[in-house]
PDB file of C-alpha atoms in Angstrom:
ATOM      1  CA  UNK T   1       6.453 -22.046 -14.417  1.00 80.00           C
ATOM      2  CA  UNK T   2       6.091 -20.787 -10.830  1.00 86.00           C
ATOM      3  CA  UNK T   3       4.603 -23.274  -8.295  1.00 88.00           C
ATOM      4  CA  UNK T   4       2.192 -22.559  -5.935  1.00 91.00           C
ATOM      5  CA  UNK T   5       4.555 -23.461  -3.084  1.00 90.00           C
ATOM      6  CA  UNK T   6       6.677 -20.966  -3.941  1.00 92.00           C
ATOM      7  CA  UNK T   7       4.355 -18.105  -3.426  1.00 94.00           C
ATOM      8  CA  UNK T   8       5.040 -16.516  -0.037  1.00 96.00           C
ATOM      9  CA  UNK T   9       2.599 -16.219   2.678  1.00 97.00           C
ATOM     10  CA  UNK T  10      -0.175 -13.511   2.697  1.00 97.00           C
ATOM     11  CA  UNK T  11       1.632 -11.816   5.466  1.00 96.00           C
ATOM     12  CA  UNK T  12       4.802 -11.602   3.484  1.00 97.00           C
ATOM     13  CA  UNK T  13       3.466 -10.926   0.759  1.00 97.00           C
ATOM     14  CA  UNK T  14       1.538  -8.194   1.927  1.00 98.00           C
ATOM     15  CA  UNK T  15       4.444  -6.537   3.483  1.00 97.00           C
ATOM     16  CA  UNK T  16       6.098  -6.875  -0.429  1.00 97.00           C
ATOM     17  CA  UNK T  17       3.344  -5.033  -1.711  1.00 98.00           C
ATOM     18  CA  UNK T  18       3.552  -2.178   0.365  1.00 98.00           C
ATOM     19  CA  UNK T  19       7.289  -1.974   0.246  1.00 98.00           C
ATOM     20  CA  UNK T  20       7.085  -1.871  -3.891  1.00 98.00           C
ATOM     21  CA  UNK T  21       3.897   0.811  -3.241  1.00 98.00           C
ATOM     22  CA  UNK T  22       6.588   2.824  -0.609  1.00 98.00           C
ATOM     23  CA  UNK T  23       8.945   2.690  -3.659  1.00 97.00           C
ATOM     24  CA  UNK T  24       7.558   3.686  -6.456  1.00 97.00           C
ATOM     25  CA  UNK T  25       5.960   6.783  -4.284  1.00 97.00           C
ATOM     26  CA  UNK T  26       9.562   7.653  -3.708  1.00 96.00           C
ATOM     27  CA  UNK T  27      11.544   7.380  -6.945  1.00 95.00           C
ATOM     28  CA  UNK T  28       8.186   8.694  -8.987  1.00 94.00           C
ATOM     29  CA  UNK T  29       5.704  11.494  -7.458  1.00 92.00           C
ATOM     30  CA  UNK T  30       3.432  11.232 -10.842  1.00 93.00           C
ATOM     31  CA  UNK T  31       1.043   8.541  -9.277  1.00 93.00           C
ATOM     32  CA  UNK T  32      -0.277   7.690 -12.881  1.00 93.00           C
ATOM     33  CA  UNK T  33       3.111   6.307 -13.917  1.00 94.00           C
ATOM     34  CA  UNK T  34       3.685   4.125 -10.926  1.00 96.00           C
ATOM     35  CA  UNK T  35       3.578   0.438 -11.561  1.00 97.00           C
ATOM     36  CA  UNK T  36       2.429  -0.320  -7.982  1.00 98.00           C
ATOM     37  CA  UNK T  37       0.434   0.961  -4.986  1.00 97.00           C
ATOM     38  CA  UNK T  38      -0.865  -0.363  -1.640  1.00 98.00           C
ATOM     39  CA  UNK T  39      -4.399   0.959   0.266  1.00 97.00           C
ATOM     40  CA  UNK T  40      -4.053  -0.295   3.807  1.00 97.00           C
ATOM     41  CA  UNK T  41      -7.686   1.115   4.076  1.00 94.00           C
ATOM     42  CA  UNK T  42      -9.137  -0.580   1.478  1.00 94.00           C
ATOM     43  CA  UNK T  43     -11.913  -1.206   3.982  1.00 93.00           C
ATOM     44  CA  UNK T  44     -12.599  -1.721   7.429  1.00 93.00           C
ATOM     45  CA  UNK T  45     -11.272  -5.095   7.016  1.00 93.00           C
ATOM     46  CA  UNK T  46      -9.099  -5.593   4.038  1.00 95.00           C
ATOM     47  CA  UNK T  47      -6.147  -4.130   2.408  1.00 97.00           C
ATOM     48  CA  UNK T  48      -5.565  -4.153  -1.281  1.00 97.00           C
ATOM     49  CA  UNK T  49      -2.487  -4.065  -3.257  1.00 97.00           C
ATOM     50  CA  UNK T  50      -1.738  -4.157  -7.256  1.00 96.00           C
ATOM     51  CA  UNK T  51       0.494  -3.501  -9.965  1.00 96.00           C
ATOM     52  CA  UNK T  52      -0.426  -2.001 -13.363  1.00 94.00           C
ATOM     53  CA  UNK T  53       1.769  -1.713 -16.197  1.00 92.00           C
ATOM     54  CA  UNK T  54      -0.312   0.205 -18.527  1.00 89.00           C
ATOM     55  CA  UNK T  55      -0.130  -2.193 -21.147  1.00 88.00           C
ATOM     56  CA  UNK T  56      -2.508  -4.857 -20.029  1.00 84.00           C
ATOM     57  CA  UNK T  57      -0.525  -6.896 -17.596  1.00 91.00           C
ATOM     58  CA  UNK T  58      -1.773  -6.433 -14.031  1.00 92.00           C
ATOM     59  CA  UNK T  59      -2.383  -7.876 -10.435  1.00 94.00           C
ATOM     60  CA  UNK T  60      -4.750  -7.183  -7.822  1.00 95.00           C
ATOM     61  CA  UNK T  61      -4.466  -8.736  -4.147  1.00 96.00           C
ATOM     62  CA  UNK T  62      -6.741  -8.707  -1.435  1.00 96.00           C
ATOM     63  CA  UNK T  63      -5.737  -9.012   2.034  1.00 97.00           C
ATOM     64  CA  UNK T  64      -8.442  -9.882   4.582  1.00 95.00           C
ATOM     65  CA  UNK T  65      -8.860 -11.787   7.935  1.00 87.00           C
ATOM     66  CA  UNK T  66      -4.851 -13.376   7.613  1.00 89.00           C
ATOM     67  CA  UNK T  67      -6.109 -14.423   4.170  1.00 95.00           C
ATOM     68  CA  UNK T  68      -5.260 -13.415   0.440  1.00 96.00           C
ATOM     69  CA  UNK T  69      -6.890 -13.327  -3.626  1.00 94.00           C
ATOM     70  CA  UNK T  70      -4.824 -12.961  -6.559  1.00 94.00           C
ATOM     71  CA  UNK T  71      -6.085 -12.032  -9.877  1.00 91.00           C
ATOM     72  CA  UNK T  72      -3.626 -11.672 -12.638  1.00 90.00           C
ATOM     73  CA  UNK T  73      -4.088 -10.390 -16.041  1.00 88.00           C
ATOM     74  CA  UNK T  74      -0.893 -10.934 -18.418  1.00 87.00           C
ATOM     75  CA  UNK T  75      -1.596  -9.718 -21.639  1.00 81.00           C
ATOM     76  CA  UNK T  76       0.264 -12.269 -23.564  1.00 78.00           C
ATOM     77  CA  UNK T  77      -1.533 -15.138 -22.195  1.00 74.00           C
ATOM     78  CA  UNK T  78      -4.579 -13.759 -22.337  1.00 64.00           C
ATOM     79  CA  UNK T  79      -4.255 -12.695 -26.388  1.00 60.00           C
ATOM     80  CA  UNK T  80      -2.822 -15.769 -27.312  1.00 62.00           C
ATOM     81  CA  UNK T  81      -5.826 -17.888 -25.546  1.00 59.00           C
ATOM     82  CA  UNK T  82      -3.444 -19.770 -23.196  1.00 50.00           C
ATOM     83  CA  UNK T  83      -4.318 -20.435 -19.676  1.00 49.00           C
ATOM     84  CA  UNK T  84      -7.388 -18.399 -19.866  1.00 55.00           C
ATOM     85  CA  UNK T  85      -9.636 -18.964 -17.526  1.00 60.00           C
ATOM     86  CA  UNK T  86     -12.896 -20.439 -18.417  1.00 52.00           C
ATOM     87  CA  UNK T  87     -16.239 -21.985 -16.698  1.00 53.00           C
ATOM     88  CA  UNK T  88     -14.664 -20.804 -13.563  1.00 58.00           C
ATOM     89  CA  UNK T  89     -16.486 -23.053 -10.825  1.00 59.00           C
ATOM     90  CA  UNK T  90     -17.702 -20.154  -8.240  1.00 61.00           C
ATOM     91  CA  UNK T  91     -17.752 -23.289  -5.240  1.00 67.00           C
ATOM     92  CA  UNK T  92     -14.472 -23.833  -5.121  1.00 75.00           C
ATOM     93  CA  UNK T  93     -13.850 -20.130  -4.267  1.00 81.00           C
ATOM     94  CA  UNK T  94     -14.503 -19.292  -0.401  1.00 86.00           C
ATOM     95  CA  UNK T  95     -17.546 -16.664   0.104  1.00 87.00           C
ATOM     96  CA  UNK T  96     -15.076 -14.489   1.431  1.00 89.00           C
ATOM     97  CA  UNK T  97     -13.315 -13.994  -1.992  1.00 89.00           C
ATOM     98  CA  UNK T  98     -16.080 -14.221  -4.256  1.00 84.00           C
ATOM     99  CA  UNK T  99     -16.789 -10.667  -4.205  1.00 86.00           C
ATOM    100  CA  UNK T 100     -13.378  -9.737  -5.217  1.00 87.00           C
ATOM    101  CA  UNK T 101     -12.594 -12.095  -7.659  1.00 81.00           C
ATOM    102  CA  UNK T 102     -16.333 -10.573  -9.984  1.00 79.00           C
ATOM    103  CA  UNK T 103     -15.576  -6.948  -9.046  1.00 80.00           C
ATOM    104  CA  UNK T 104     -16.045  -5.959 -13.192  1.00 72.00           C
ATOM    105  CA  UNK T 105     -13.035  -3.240 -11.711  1.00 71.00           C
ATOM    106  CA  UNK T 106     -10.646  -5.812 -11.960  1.00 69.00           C
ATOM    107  CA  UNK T 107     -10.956  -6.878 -15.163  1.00 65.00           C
ATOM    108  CA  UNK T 108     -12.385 -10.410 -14.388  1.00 68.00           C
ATOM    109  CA  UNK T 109     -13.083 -11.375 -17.996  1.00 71.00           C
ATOM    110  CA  UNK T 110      -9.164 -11.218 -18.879  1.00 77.00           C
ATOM    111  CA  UNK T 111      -7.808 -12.349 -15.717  1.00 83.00           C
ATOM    112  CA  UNK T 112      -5.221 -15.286 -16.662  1.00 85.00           C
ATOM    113  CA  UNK T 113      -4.839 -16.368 -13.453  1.00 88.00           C
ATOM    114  CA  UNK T 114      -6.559 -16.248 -10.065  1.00 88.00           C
ATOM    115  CA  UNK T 115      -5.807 -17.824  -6.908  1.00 91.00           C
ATOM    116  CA  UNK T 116      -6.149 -17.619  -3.059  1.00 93.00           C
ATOM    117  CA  UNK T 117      -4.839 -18.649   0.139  1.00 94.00           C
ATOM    118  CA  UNK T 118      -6.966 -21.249   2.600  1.00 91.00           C
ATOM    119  CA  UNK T 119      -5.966 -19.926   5.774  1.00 90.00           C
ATOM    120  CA  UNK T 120      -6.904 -23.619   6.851  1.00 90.00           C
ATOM    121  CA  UNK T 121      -4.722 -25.432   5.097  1.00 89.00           C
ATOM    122  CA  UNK T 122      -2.456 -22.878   4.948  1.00 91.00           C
ATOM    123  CA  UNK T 123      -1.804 -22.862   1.225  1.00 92.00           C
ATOM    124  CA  UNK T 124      -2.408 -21.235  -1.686  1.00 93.00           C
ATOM    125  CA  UNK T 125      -5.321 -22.793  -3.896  1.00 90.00           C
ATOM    126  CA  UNK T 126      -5.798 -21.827  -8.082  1.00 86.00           C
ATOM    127  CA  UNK T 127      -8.773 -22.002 -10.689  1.00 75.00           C
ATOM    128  CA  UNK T 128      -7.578 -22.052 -13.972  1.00 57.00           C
ATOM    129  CA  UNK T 129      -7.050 -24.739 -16.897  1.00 48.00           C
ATOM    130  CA  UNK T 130      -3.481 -26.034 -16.066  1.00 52.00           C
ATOM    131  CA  UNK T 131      -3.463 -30.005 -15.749  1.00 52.00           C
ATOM    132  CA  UNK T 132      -1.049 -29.285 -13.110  1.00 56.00           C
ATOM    133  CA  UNK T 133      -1.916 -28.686  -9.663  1.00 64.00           C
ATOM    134  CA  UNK T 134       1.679 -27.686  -8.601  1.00 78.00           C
ATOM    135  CA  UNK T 135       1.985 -25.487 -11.637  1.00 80.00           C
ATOM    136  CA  UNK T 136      -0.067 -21.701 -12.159  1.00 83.00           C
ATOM    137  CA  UNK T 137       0.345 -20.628 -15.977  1.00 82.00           C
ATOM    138  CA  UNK T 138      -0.956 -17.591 -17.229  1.00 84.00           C
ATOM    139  CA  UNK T 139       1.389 -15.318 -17.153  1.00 86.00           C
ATOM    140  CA  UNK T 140       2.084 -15.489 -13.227  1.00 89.00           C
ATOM    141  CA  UNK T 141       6.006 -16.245 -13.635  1.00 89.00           C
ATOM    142  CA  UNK T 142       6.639 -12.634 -15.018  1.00 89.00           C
ATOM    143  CA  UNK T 143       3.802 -10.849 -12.803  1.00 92.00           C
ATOM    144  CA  UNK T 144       4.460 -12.613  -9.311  1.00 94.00           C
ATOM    145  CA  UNK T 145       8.220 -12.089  -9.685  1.00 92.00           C
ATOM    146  CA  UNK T 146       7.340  -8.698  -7.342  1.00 92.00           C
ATOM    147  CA  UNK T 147       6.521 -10.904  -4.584  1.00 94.00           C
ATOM    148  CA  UNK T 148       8.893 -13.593  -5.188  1.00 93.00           C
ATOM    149  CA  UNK T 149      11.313 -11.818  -5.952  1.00 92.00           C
ATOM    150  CA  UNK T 150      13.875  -9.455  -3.718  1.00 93.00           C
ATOM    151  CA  UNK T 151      15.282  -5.987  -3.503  1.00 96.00           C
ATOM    152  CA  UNK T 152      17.033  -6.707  -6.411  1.00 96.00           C
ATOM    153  CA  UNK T 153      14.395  -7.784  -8.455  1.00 96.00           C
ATOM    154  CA  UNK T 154      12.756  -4.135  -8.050  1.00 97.00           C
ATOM    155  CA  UNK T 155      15.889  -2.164  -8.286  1.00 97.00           C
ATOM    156  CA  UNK T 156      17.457  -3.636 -11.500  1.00 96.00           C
ATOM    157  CA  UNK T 157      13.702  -2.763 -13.335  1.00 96.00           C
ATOM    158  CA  UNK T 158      13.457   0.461 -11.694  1.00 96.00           C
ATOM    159  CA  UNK T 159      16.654   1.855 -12.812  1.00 96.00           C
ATOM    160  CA  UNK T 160      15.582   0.842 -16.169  1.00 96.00           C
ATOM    161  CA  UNK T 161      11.862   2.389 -16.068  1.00 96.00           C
ATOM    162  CA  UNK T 162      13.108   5.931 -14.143  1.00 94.00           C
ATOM    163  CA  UNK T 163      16.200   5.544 -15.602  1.00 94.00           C
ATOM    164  CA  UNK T 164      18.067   6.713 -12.603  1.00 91.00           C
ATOM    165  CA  UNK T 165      20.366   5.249  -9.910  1.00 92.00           C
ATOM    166  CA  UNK T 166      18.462   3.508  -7.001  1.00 93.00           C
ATOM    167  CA  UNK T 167      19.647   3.343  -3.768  1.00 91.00           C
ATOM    168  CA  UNK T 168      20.315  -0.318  -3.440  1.00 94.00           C
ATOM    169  CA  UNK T 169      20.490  -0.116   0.503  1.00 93.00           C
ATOM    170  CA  UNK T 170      17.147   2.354   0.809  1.00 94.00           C
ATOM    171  CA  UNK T 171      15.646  -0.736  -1.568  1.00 96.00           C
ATOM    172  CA  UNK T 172      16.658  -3.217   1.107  1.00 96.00           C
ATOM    173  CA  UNK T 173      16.028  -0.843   3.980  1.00 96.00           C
ATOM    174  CA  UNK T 174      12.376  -0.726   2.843  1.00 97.00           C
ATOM    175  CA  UNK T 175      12.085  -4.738   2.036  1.00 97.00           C
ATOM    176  CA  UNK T 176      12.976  -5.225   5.409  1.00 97.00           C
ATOM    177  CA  UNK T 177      10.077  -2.788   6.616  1.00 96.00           C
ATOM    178  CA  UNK T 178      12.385  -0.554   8.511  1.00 97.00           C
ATOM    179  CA  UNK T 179      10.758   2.813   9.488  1.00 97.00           C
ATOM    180  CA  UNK T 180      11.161   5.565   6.200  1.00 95.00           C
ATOM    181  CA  UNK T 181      13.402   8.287   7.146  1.00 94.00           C
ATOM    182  CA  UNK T 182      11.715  11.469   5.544  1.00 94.00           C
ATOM    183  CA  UNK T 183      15.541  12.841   5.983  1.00 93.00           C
ATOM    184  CA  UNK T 184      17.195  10.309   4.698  1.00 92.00           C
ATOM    185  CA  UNK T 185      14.934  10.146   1.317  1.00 93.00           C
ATOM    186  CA  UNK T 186      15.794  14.425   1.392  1.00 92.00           C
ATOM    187  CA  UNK T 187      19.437  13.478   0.635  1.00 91.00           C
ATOM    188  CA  UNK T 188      18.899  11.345  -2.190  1.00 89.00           C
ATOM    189  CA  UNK T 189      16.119  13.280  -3.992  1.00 90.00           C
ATOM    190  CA  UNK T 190      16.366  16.661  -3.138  1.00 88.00           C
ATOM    191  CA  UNK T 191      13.344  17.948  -4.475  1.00 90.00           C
ATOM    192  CA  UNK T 192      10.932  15.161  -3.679  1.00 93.00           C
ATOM    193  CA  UNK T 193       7.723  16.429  -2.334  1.00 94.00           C
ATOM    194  CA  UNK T 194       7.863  15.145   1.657  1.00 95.00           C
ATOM    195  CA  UNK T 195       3.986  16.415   2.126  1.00 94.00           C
ATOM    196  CA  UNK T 196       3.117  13.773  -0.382  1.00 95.00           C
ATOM    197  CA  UNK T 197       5.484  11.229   0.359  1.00 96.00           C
ATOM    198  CA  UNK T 198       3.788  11.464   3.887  1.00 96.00           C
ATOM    199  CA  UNK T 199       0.357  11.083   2.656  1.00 96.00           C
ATOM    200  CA  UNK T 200       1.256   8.124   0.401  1.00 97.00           C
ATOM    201  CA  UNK T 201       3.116   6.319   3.472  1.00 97.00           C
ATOM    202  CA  UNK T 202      -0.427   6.648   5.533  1.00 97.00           C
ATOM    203  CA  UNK T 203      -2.062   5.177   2.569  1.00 97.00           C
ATOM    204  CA  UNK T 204       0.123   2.357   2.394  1.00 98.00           C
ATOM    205  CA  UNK T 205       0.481   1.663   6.498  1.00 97.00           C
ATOM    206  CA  UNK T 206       3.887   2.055   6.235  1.00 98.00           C
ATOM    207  CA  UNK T 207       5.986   3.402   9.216  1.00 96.00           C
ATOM    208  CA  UNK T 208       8.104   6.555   8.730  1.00 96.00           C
ATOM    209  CA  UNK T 209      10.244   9.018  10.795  1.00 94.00           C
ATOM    210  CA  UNK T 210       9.155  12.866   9.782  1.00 87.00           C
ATOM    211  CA  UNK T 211      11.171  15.510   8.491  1.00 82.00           C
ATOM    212  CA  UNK T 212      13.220  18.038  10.402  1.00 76.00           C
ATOM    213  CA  UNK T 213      13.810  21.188   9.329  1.00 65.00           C
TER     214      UNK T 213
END
């Protein structure tokens, strides 16, 4: 199982999120069969990122004052009964989060996993029924592996769900948080839609370099 000292940072982390969110609004323009999206303007304040599957597995993060929440949902783990959480103890959770973590839109009752970063300590902090504190069950080791995880990570499943070729240096390119070129991204799919691409990148907050006719 994943430890919590092995999830990244909430600035990293939400710098993965939008570079999966840039991704998928590349390689698929039908927004309903994208695993992952980013809203920099979530509010005033926060950002939120997520990735759905469509099957039941699912993450949501907020991002707000240099802080972060996870809820996961892993189907598996929540059908079988394992690390489901129960008699969650609302104290433990700071005020800023609470909100979040009951919004009924994120599926609270089947969330397998939830936890958050104390931008005190500096470390991320879980609710849950694992006996161990350096452990987070509940599905987290397959639905974190986005954020753990590489360039690699999202090009060897993304071949496999658009079943095309990806671009392994436009992956890497974008992990790194290097400006889109809407050129560059002409080249490799020729009839992407650049008016969209554009309005997704705003969405996300993530830089770009326009097109030129």
């Amino acid at each position: 199982m994943i430890k919590l000292i092995e999830i990244p940072v909430p600035e990293v982390i939400n710098k993965k999120t939008k570079a999966l969110a840039v991704l998928d609004a590349i390689f698929c323009q039908e927004c309903e069969l994208r695993y992952f999206s980013h809203n920099s303007k979530w509010s005033d304040i926060s950002e939120m990122g997520s990735m759905r599957d469509g099957e039941g597995d699912d993450y949501f993060i907020l991002f707000i004052n240099f802080g972060a929440a996870i809820k996961g949902s892993c189907r598996e783990s929540y059908e079988t009964g394992t690390n489901r959480l129960a008699n969650m103890d609302h104290k433990l959770i700071p005020k800023i989060y609470v909100d979040f973590i009951n919004e009924p839109a994120f599926y609270i009752e089947e969330a397998t996993f939830i936890i958050w970063f104390d931008v005190v300590d500096r470390k991320w902090k879980k609710i849950g029924d694992s006996n161990d504190d350096d452990y987070l069950g509940g599905g987290a080791d397959s639905l974190l592996r986005w954020i753990c995880g590489g360039p690699e990570v999202y090009k060897n499943w993304a071949e496999k769900y658009f079943e095309k070729i990806i671009n392994i240096e436009l992956v890497r390119s974008v992990f790194e948080f290097k400006p889109i070129d809407m050129n560059f991204v002409k080249t490799i799919i020729f009839d992407i839609d650049l008016d969209k691409l554009q309005e997704d990148l705003e969405e996300i907050g993530y830089p770009y370099i326009g097109y030129s006719e």
